[in-house]
Amino acid sequence: MHFRIMPGSWLILVLAVSSAAVLAHAATVEHTFNVATLCWPRISQPGDVSITAVDGVPGPVIEAYEGDTVVVHVINDSPHNVTIHWHGVIQRGTPWADGPEMVTQCPIRPGTRYTYRFNVSGQEGTLWWHAHASFLRATVHGALIIRPRAGAGAYPFPTPDGEAVVLLGEWWNDENAISSNVIADAYTINGKPGDLYAGETTANRSAKFEVTRNSTYLLRIINAALNTAFFFKVAGHTFTVVAADASYTTSYETDVIVIAPGQTVDALMAADASPGCYYMAISSYQSAFPPPPGGFNGNVTTSLVEYAGAAAPGGGQQAPALPDTPEPTDTDTANRFYTGLTALVRPGMPRVPLTVDTRMFVTVGLGLRYPPCEPTQTTPCQPIPVATMNNQSFVLPSAMSMLDARYRNTPDGVYTRDFPDRPPVEFDYTNRTEMVVGGSAAALLFPGMPATKVRKLEYNATVEMVLQNTALVGRESHPMHLHGFDFFVLAQGFGNYDDATGSQQFNLRNPQERNTIAVPTGGWAVIRFVADNPGMWFMHCHIDSHLSIGLGMVFEVEDGPTPDTKLPPPPADLPQC
Ligand SMILES: *[C@@H]1O[C@H](CO)[C@@H](O)[C@H](O)[C@H]1NC(C)=O
Ligand SMILES: *[C@@H]1O[C@H](CO)[C@@H](O)[C@H](O)[C@H]1NC(C)=O
Ligand SMILES: *[C@@H]1O[C@H](CO)[C@@H](O)[C@H](O)[C@H]1NC(C)=O
Ligand SMILES: *[C@@H]1O[C@H](CO)[C@@H](O)[C@H](O)[C@H]1NC(C)=O
Ligand SMILES: *[C@@H]1O[C@H](CO)[C@@H](O)[C@H](O)[C@H]1NC(C)=O
Ligand SMILES: *[C@@H]1O[C@H](CO)[C@@H](O)[C@H](O)[C@H]1NC(C)=O
Ligand SMILES: *[C@@H]1O[C@H](CO)[C@@H](O)[C@H](O)[C@H]1NC(C)=O
Ligand SMILES: *[C@@H]1O[C@H](CO)[C@@H](O)[C@H](O)[C@H]1NC(C)=O
């Protein structure tokens, strides 16, 4: 509409934003998504590979105005079970449309279809959509943009001259390797790995953003990567962050943006450098300690920011300037960015609730399990990694979706309501020495078999949750995503959370609102939200290699007193198991 992305092509045009659009009535934005097997060029290697995608990588952009109804007909022409999650959409009154496989629906089976219908109300900014089944979101994803009802002129910041989606991803040359190899073959910006990747193909490797000097652009940055947080920079340019996770922030000036999987950042960038060509660059933020035994992909991925008229036809121009990228382990830079954001408080928007009904202290981290196995002389029985919250490792049910079980009031065999409010023992959560010498922590290192546990919440309860990272296997920043709600981030810090000192740091005036919090590595974060949205809402780590080994839990939010605060019946075409 206001800018264009041509999926699968190499040029991303940044076009002027019309501030004239003033819509009085909510409209319906309708799309048809064909999830299918596509032939797609490899990265850094010649030839094509088969991928599962909607038109390409990234897939189509959904553009809506606040209050619009979004209708997406998903036709599953792929050989996989599929669902689509509308990441960050609150889904008030439409819990069946949230999308996570076996939490709110059974999958859309191959050869079948399902239509998602929901409203985007009370939210503005950048969100996104992605598959929420198996590891399919690696290639099944795209942007979801919600503009103010009154048009771009109604942004609570100077109207930009143009906008662009900047979607960060990870790419595997072999789709079958995604579940087993956490290390991607490449990082991508709008599906392209950039100029710095070695490989046989040299053409068309970079996404390109064309800008006009002295114009200002709104970059809608989305981290769609499966497992990796990124540092984001543009040589010679700085940013003013204006929103994160589709909640406005006070203007935050920075030359580096840090973004964890699942998060979005909206940032203004003024094209105020001398006309030329500059690299936009992403590099990974590696928060794990000890470092992952398999190493990590330390490559820098680039795209081009090109000033109109600056590119000499036929080449010959200077190599674009490359920004300095932070060290992969630069937690100081990550922490400065993550803690630097505050909310733009506006009339009519929710404020932090000051009284708390339900307090939870939840450890998040990795553990180990000995699988059933017979050690032999040649192959000793090796522990496998698992992930836990409060010593519970989560697994999806298989017979019925959790929301369906709640609706029918038949949780037996699907889930139990015993997700604990505290870990079974208190210990020195973040002290590695303590783990190695095997103190009180040893018991938590070995959780039991995975189970499907929920925490039931009374309608309208105010929930405060301390998320405490553990160093049992290794400390690491876990991006915890909550479905169905935005939450306030009251404080974050390093080490073990101590209520006496931690609560002194709470920002109760203008805390940032998010749907995904990167809990600091070896540290903690405190979030608060009001459980005013009846349904079954997944909370999980947005690193897929952790989600798949159990880093999640579900909130079961009870019905409210009024007809519009009761769980509605499922849509007639909801897929059955
Ligand atoms: C680069 O992309 C353009 C636009 O999609 C296409 O026309 C052209 O053939 C591509 N060039 C190469 C060398 O692949
Ligand atoms: C969207 O909002 C409109 C107007 O409030 C309402 O009539 C409609 O039922 C809503 N649609 C959904 C899917 O909730
Ligand atoms: C990119 O990363 C991969 C995986 O770590 C590595 O094998 C490859 O050599 C890197 N490519 C470049 C151009 O650095
Ligand atoms: C951009 O702004 C600078 C400083 O105000 C001015 O000198 C220059 O002429 C402007 N360039 C364009 C292309 O408008
Ligand atoms: C970590 O634990 C070890 C062993 O119990 C102890 O000696 C050390 O003082 C602890 N470190 C910190 C920073 O608490
Ligand atoms: C953690 O869970 C497992 C399995 O239920 C249990 O055996 C273990 O004792 C638990 N740890 C603690 C400290 O309670
Ligand atoms: C929900 O909580 C808010 C704030 O505490 C209160 O104003 C409102 O009346 C409550 N609604 C219901 C239905 O309990
Ligand atoms: C696909 O979903 C159906 C229905 O839930 C289930 O029976 C089947 O096992 C699933 N297939 C795979 C490959 O997961």
PDB file of C-alpha atoms and ligand atoms in Angstrom, residues 428 431-435 437 496, ligand 5:
ATOM      1  CA  ASP A 428      21.937 -20.113  44.084  1.00  0.00           C
ATOM      2  CA  ASN A 431      26.331 -19.443  40.408  1.00  0.00           C
ATOM      3  CA  ARG A 432      28.044 -21.942  38.108  1.00  0.00           C
ATOM      4  CA  THR A 433      30.461 -23.051  40.828  1.00  0.00           C
ATOM      5  CA  GLU A 434      27.534 -24.046  42.964  1.00  0.00           C
ATOM      6  CA  MET A 435      26.208 -26.194  40.112  1.00  0.00           C
ATOM      7  CA  VAL A 437      30.098 -28.794  43.087  1.00  0.00           C
ATOM      8  CA  ASN A 496      19.584 -13.951  41.757  1.00  0.00           C
TER       9      ASN A 496
HETATM   10  C1  LIG B   5      29.416 -19.505  44.201  1.00  0.00           C
HETATM   11  O1  LIG B   5      29.386 -20.724  44.891  1.00  0.00           O
HETATM   12  C2  LIG B   5      30.633 -21.093  45.454  1.00  0.00           C
HETATM   13  C3  LIG B   5      30.522 -22.503  46.016  1.00  0.00           C
HETATM   14  O2  LIG B   5      29.421 -22.590  46.890  1.00  0.00           O
HETATM   15  C4  LIG B   5      31.053 -20.068  46.502  1.00  0.00           C
HETATM   16  O3  LIG B   5      32.315 -20.384  47.021  1.00  0.00           O
HETATM   17  C5  LIG B   5      31.114 -18.693  45.831  1.00  0.00           C
HETATM   18  O4  LIG B   5      31.368 -17.702  46.801  1.00  0.00           O
HETATM   19  C6  LIG B   5      29.824 -18.366  45.131  1.00  0.00           C
HETATM   20  N1  LIG B   5      29.977 -17.146  44.346  1.00  0.00           N
HETATM   21  C7  LIG B   5      29.166 -16.121  44.500  1.00  0.00           C
HETATM   22  C8  LIG B   5      29.447 -14.936  43.637  1.00  0.00           C
HETATM   23  O5  LIG B   5      28.240 -16.142  45.273  1.00  0.00           O
END
